[in-house]
Coordinates of C-alpha atoms in Angstrom, one line a residue:
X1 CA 0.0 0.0 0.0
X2 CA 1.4 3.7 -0.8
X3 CA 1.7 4.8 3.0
X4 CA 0.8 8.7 0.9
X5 CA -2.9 7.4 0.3
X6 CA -3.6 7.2 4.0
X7 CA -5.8 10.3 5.2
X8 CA -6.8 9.8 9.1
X9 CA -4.9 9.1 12.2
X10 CA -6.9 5.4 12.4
X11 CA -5.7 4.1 8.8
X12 CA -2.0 4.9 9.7
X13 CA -2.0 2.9 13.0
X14 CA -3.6 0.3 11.2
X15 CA -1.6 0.3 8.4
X16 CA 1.1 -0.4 11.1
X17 CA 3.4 2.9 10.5
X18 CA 6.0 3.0 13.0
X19 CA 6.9 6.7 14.4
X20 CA 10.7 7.4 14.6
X21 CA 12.6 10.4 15.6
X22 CA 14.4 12.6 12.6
X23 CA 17.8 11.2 14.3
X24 CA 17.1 6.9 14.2
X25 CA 15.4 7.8 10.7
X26 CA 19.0 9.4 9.5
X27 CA 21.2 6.6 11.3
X28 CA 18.6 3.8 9.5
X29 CA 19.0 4.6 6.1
X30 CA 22.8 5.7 6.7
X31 CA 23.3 2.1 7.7
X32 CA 21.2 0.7 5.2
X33 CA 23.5 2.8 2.5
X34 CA 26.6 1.8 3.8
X35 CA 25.6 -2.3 3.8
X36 CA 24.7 -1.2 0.3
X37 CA 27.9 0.4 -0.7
X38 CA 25.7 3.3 -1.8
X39 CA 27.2 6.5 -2.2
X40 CA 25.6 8.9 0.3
X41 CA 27.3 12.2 0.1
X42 CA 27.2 12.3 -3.9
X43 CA 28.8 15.3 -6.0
X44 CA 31.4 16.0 -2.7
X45 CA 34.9 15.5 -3.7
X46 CA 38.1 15.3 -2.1
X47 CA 36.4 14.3 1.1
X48 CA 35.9 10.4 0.9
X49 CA 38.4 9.3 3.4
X50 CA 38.5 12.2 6.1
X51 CA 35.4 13.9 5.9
X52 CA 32.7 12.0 5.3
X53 CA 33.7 9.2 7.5
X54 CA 33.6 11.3 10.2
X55 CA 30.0 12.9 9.5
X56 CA 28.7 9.0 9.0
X57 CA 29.5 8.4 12.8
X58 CA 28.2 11.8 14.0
X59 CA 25.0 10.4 12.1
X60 CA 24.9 7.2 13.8
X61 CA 26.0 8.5 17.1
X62 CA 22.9 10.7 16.5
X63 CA 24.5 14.0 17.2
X64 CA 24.1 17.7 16.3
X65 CA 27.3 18.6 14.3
X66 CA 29.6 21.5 13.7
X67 CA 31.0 21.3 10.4
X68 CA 34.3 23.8 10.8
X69 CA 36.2 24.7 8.0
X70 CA 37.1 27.4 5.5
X71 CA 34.8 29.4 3.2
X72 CA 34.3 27.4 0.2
X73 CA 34.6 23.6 1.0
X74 CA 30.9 22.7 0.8
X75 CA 29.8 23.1 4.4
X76 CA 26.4 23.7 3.1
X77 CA 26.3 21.3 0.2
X78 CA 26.8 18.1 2.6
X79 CA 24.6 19.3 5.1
X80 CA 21.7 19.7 2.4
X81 CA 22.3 16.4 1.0
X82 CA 22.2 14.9 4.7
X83 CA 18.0 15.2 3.3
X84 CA 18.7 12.1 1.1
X85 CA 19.1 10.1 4.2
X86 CA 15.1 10.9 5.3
X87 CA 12.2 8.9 5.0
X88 CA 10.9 9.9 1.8
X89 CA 7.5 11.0 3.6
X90 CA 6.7 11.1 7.1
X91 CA 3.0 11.8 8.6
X92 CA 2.1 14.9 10.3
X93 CA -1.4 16.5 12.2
X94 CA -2.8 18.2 9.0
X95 CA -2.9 21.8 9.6
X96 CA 0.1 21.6 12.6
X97 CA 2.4 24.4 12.2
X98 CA 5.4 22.5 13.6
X99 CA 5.0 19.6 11.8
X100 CA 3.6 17.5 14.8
X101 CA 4.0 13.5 14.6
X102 CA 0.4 12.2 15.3
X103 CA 1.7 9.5 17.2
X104 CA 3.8 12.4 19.9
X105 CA 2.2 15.7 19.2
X106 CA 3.3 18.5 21.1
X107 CA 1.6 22.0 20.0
X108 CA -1.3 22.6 21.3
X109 CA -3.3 22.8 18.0
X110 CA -2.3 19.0 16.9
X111 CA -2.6 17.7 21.1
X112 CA -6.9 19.1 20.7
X113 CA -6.9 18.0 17.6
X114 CA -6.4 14.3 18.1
X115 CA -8.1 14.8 21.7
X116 CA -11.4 15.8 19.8
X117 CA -11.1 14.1 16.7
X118 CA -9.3 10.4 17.9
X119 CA -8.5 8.3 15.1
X120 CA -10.2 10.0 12.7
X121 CA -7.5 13.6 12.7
X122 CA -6.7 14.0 9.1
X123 CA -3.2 13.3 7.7
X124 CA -0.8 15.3 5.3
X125 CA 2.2 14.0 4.2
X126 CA 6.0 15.8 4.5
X127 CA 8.0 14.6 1.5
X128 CA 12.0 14.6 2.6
X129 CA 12.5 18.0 0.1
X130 CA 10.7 20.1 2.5
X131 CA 12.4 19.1 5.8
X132 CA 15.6 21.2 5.5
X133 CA 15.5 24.6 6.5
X134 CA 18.4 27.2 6.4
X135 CA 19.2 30.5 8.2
X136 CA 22.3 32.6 8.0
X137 CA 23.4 34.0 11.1
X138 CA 24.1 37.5 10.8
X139 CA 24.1 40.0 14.1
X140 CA 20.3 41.0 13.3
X141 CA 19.1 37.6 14.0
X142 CA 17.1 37.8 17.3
X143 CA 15.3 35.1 19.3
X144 CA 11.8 36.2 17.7
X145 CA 13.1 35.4 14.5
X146 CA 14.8 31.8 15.9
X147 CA 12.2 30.8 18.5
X148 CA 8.8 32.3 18.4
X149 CA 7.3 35.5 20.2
X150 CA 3.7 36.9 21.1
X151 CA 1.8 38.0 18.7
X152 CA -0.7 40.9 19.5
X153 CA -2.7 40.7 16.3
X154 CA -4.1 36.6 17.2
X155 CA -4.4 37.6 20.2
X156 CA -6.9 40.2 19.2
X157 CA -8.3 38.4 16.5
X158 CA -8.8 35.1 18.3
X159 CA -9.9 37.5 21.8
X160 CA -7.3 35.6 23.9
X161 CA -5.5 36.6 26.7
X162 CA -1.2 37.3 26.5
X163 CA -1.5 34.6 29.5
X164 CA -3.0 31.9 26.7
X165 CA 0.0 30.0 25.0
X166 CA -2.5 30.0 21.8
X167 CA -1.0 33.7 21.6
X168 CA 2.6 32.7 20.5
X169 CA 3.6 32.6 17.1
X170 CA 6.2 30.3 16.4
X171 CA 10.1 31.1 15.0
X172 CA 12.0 29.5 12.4
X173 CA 13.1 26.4 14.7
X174 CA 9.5 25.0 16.4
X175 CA 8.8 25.6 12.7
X176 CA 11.3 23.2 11.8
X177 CA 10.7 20.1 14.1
X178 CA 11.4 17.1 12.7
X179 CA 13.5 18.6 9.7
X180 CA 17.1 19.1 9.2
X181 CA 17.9 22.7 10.5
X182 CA 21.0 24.5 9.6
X183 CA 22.9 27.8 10.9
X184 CA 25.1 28.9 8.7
X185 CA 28.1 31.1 10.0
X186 CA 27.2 30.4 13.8
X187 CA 29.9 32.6 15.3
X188 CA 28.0 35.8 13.6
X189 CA 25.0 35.0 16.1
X190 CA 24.8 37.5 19.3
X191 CA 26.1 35.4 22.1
X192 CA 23.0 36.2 24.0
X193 CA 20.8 34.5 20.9
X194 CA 23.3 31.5 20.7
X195 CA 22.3 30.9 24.7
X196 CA 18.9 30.7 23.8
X197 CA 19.7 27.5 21.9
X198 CA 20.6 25.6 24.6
X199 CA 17.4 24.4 26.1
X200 CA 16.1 23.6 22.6
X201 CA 19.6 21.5 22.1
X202 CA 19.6 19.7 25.8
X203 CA 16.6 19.7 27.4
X204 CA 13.6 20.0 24.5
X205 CA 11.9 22.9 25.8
X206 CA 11.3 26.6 24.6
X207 CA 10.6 29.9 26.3
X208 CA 9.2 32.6 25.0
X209 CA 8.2 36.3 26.6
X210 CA 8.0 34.2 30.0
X211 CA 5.8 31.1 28.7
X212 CA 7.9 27.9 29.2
X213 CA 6.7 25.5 26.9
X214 CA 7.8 21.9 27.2
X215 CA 7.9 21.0 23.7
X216 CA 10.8 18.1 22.8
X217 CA 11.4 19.7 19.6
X218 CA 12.6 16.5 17.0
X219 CA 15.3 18.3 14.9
X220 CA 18.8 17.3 13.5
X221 CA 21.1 20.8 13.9
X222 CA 23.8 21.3 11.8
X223 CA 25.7 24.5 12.2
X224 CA 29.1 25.8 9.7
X225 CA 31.5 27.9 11.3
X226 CA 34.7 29.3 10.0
X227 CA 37.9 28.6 12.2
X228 CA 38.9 32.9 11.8
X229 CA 35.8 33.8 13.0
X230 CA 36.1 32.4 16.3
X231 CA 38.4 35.2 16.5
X232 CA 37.5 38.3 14.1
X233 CA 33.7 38.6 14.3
X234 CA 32.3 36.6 17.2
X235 CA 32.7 33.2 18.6
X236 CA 30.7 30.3 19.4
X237 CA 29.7 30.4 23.5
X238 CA 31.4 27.2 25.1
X239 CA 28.3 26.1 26.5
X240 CA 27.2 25.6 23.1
X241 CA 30.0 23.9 21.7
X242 CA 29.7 21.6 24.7
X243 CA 26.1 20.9 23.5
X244 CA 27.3 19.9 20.0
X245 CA 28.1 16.8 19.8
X246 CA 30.7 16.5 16.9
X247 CA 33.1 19.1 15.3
X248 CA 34.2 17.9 11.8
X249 CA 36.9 20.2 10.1
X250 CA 36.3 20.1 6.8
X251 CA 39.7 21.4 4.1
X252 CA 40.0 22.7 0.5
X253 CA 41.0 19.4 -2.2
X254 CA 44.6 18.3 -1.8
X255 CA 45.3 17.5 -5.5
X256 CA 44.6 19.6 -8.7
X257 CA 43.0 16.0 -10.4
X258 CA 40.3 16.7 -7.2
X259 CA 40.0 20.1 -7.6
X260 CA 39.6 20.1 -11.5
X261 CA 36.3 17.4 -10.6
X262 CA 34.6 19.5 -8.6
X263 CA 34.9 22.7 -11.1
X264 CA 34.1 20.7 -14.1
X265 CA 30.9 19.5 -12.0
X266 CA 29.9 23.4 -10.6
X267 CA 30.9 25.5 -13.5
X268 CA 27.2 25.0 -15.3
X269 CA 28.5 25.8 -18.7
X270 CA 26.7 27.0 -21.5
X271 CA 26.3 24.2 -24.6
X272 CA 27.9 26.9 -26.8
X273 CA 30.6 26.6 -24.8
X274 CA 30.9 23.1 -24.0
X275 CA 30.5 22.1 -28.2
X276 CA 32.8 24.7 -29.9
X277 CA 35.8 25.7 -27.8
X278 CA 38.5 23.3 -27.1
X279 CA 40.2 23.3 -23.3
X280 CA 43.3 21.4 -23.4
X281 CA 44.0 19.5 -20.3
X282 CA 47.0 21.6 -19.5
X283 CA 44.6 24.9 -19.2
X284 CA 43.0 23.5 -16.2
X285 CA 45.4 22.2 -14.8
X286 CA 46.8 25.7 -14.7
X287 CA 43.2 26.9 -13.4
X288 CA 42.9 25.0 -10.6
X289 CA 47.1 25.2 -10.0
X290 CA 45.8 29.3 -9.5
X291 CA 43.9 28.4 -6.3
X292 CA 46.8 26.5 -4.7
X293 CA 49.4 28.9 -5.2
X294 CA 46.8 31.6 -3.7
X295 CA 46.9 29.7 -0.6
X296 CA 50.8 29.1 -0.5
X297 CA 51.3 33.4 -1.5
X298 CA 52.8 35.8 0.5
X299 CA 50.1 38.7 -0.5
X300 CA 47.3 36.4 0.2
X301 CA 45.8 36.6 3.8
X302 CA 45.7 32.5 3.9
X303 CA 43.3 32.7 7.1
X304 CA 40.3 34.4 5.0
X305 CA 40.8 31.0 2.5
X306 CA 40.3 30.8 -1.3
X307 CA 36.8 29.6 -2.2
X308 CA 36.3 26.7 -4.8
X309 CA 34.1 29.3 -6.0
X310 CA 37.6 31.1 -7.6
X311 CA 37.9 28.1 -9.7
X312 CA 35.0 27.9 -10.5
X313 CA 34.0 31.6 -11.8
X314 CA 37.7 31.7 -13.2
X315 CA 36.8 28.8 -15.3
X316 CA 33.7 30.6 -16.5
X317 CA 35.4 33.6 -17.4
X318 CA 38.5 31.7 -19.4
X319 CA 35.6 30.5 -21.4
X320 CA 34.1 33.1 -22.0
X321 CA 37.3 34.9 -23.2
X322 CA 37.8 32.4 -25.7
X323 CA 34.2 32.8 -27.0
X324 CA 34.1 36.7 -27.5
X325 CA 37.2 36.7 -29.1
X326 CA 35.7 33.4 -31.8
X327 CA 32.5 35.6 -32.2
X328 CA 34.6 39.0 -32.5
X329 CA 36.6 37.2 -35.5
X330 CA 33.4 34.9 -37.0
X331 CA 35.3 31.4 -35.6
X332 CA 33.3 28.7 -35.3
X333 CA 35.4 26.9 -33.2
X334 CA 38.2 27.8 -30.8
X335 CA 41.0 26.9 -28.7
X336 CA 41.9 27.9 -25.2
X337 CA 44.9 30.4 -25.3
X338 CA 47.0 30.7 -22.5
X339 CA 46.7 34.9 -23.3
X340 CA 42.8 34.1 -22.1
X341 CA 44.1 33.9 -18.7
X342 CA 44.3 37.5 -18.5
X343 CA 40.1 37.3 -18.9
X344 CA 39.8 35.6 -15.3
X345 CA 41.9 37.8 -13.3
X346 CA 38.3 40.0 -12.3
X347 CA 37.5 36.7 -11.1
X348 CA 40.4 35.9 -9.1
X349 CA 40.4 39.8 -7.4
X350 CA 37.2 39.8 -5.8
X351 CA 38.0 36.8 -4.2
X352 CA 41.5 36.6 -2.3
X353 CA 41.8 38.8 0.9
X354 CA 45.0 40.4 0.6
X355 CA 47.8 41.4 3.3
X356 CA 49.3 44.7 3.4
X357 CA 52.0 43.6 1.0
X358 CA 49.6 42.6 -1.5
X359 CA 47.3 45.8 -0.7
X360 CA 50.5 47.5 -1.4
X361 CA 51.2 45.8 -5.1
X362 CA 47.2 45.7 -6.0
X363 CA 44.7 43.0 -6.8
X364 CA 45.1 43.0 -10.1
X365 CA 48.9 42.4 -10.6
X366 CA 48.5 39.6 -7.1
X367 CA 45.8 38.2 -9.6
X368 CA 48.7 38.3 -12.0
X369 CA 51.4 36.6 -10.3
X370 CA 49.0 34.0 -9.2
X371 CA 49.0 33.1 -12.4
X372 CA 52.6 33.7 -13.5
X373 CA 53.6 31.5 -10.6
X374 CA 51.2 28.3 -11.9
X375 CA 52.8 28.4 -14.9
X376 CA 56.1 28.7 -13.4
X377 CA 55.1 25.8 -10.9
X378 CA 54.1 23.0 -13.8
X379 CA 57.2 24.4 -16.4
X380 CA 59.4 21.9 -14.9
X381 CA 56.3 18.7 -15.0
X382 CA 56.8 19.0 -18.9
X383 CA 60.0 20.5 -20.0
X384 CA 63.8 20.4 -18.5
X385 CA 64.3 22.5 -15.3
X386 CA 66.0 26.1 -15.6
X387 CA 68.3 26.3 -12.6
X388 CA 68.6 30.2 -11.2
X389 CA 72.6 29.6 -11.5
X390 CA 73.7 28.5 -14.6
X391 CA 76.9 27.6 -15.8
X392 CA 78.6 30.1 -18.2
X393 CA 78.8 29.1 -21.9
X394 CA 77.6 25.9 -20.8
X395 CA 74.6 24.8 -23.5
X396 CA 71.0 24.3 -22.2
X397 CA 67.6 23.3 -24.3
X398 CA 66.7 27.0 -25.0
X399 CA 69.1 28.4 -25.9
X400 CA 68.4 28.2 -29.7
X401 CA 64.9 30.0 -28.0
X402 CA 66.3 32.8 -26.9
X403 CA 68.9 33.0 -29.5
X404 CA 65.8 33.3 -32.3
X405 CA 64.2 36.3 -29.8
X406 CA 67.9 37.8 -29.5
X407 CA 67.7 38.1 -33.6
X408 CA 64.4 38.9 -34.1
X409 CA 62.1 42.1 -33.1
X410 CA 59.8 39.3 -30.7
X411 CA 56.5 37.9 -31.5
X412 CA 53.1 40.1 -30.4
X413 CA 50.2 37.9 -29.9
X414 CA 46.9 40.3 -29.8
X415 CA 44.2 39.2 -27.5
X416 CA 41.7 39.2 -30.4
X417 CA 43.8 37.2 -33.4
X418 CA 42.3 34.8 -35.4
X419 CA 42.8 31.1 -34.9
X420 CA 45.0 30.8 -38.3
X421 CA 47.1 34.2 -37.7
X422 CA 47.8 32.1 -33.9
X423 CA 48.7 29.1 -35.1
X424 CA 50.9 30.6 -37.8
X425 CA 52.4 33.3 -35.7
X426 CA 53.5 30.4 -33.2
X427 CA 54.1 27.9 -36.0
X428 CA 56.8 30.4 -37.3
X429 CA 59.1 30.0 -34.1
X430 CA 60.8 26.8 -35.3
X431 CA 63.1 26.1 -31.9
X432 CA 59.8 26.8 -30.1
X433 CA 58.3 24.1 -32.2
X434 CA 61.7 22.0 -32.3
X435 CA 61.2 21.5 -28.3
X436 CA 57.7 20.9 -28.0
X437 CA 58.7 17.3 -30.6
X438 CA 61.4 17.0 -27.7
X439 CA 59.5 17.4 -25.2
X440 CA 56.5 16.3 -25.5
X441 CA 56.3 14.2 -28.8
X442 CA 52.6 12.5 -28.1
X443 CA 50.9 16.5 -27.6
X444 CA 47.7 16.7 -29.4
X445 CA 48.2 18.9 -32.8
X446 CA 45.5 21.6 -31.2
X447 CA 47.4 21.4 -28.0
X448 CA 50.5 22.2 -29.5
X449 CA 49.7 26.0 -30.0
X450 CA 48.1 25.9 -26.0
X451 CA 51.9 24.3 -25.5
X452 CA 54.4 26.7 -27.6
X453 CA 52.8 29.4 -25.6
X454 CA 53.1 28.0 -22.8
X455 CA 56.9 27.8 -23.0
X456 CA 57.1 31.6 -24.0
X457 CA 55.1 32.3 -20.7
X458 CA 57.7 29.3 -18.9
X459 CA 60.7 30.7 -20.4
X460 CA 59.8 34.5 -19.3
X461 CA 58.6 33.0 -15.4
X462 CA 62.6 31.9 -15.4
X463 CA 63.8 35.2 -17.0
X464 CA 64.8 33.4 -20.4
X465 CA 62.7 35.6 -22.3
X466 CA 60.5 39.0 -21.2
X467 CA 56.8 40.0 -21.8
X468 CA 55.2 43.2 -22.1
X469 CA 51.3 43.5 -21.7
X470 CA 50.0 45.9 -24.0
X471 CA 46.5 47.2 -24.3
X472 CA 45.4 44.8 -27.1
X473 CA 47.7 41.6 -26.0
X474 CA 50.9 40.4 -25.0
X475 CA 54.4 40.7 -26.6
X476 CA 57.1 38.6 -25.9
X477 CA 60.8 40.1 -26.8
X478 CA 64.6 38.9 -26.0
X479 CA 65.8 39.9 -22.1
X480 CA 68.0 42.1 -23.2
X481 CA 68.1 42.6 -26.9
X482 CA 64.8 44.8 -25.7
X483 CA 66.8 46.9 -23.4
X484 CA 69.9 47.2 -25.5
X485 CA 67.3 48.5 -28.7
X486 CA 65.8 51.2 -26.2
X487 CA 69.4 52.7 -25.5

């Protein structure tokens, strides 16, 4: 029988329904997953051994948890898919406001309900979708808001008296009973709202404008925190903490194979995108390279984090570069240019706190070193290593490079050139060309182009060759056949 067809109080307990609190109902299916070898935190990467482990057993030691952890490493996202372990639907008083079990109801509406009506109380059913609900903690959160307060108009309307409980209209939490309930960003709540919390988490009951109700709300809490913010905007009140029972730190992925997973699965392309421009594997391994040299830099403030989100946008954004440039010149098709980086930098600056030094040099040209300093950091992965002391007159693989620069006025690639005036400008750089069949003999022929320029960027990270940003691309030039020309 579809338990959904069953209307009234008297089919349910004889269809034999079995009421369960939101915390066995989470630990049951966990543990029916896990004999399963199902997959229950799907779409989270990176965190399969340390993580997720440690959330399973804070499900089935049925505690409240604190997931602690940078911004950006899916806090949220695993709470909200914690909904996949619920019942698919769950019975409640039709009508309650707080979701009452008919089987332990404890509002007052759903308690005279059944009282008057007995087995014959009509039935709605909750679907698992609609038992997750979310506030952000932010200083203007009060207890009304969280808990409940009197309302003046139902008591009017209804003619009640403020001493008649009937007068209370209910916060965000009674509202909440039997769901998942998350606070985001815990710390930012006033210490004196976070105390209110702890009856509801210990003991089950809530007070409101003097009226202590003993209602054993059934919720799961999950709060995020940030580690900084224990110290910078607020903290979370040790009493509470001591109520919570597990912390789980949660960290940014520890590979670029991770982190390129997770921002090929969030980026939400368009098809355009996706069908007609060509991202060779090295480009995103030089995106997501971008995030874990922010983390390591000396102008980024590494206790503020960098957000998956960087990734993410900046992937968005290197996209999009290499589509307005294919519609500026009527290309069908296009391939990633390492000169598009230069298109995600607004993406990168909005989202790395800097230091003082960094403040000092600017956003934008952090946003460029970041960049610079990726390139510099997977140079030596695919071509031979340029030591900062080198022997004199002794040979070394680029030389014929730099030699061709030294004898030539330098190459200008313009952000907007045409795929064949790219490929033939780079084509025409025969030692670049003679190193890349070195090198890297099995290189796709439409990599090959992402790859030659890639060595020019290399080769001017290690001070082989320089580059000049002008205001409609880049220009690459001999060190110092530039410098001796200007004299």
């Amino acid at each position: 029988m579809n338990l959904t067809e069953i209307k009234t109080f008297g089919e349910l307990k004889k269809a034999g329904y079995e009421s369960k609190s939101i915390k066995e109902e989470l630990r049951q299916n966990l543990i029916e997953k896990i004999k399963n070898n199902e997959t229950v935190f799907e779409g989270v990467h990176g965190y399969e051994d340390t993580v997720i482990p440690e959330l399973e057993r804070a499900i089935l030691s049925k505690h409240n948890i604190n997931l602690l952890g940078l911004r950006g490493q899916a806090k949220t996202r695993l709470a909200r898919l914690m909904v996949k372990l619920l019942d698919e639907y769950i019975p409640t008083v039709e009508g309650s406001e707080i979701n009452d079990d008919p089987f332990h109801p404890i509002s007052r509406y759903a308690q005279e309900t059944l009282k008057e009506k007995g087995d014959k109380t009509p039935i709605s059913w909750l679907h698992r979708d609609e038992r997750f609900s979310e506030k952000l903690a932010t200083p203007d959160v009060t207890v009304a808001d969280l808990i409940g307060d009197v309302d003046p108009i139902k008591a009017a309307n209804l003619k009640l008296s403020y001493a008649d409980d009937r007068v209370i209209h209910f916060g965000m939490i009674p509202r909440a009973n039997r769901c998942i309930f998350v606070i985001n960003e815990l710390p930012d709540l006033q210490a004196r709202i976070q105390v209110a919390l702890f009856n509801i988490l210990q003991e089950g009951d809530i007070q409101i404008r003097g009226f202590k109700l003993r209602m054993p709300l059934d919720l799961q809490f999950i709060f995020t925190a940030n580690p900084e913010d224990y110290t910078n905007r607020g903290s979370i009140v040790t009493p509470l903490k001591d109520r919570i029972g597990s912390q789980i730190l949660t960290h940014y992925p520890k590979t670029v194979e991770i982190a390129k997973t997770i921002t090929e699965q969030e980026a939400n392309l368009e098809s355009n995108q996706k069908e007609h421009i060509k991202v060779p594997d090295l480009a995103r391994e030089i995106l997501e390279q971008i995030s874990f040299e922010a983390r390591e830099s000396e102008y980024v403030d590494e206790k503020s984090g960098i957000s998956a989100r960087m990734s993410i946008t900046a992937f968005q954004n290197l996209l999009s570069t290499a589509e307005r440039r294919a519609l500026k010149n009527g290309d069908q098709e296009t391939t990633l240019r390492l000169g598009d980086f230069m298109g995600v930098i607004p993406a990168i600056t909005g989202k790395v706190e800097l230091v003082y030094e960094g403040e000092q040099e600017g956003a934008a040209f952090v946003a460029q070193h970041l960049i610079e300093n990726s390139i510099k950091t997977i140079f030596p992965e695919l071509f031979p290593k340029i030591e900062k002391l080198e022997k004199q007159h002794e040979a070394n693989p680029y030389d014929e490079v730099t030699q061709w620069f030294f004898e030539s006025s330098g190459v200008e690639l313009p952000d907007d050139l045409s795929e064949k005036e790219y490929q033939e400008t780079l084509k025409n750089i025969k030692p670049l060309q003679d190193l890349i069949s070195k090198y890297q003999p099995e290189v796709s022929e439409e990599d090959r182009y992402f790859l030659a320029e890639f060595l020019l960027w290399g080769l001017t990270a290690y001070n082989k060759l320089s580059k000049h940003r002008f205001s409609k691309g880049i220009q690459f030039q001999d060190l110092y056949g530039n410098y001796i020309n200007n004299l």
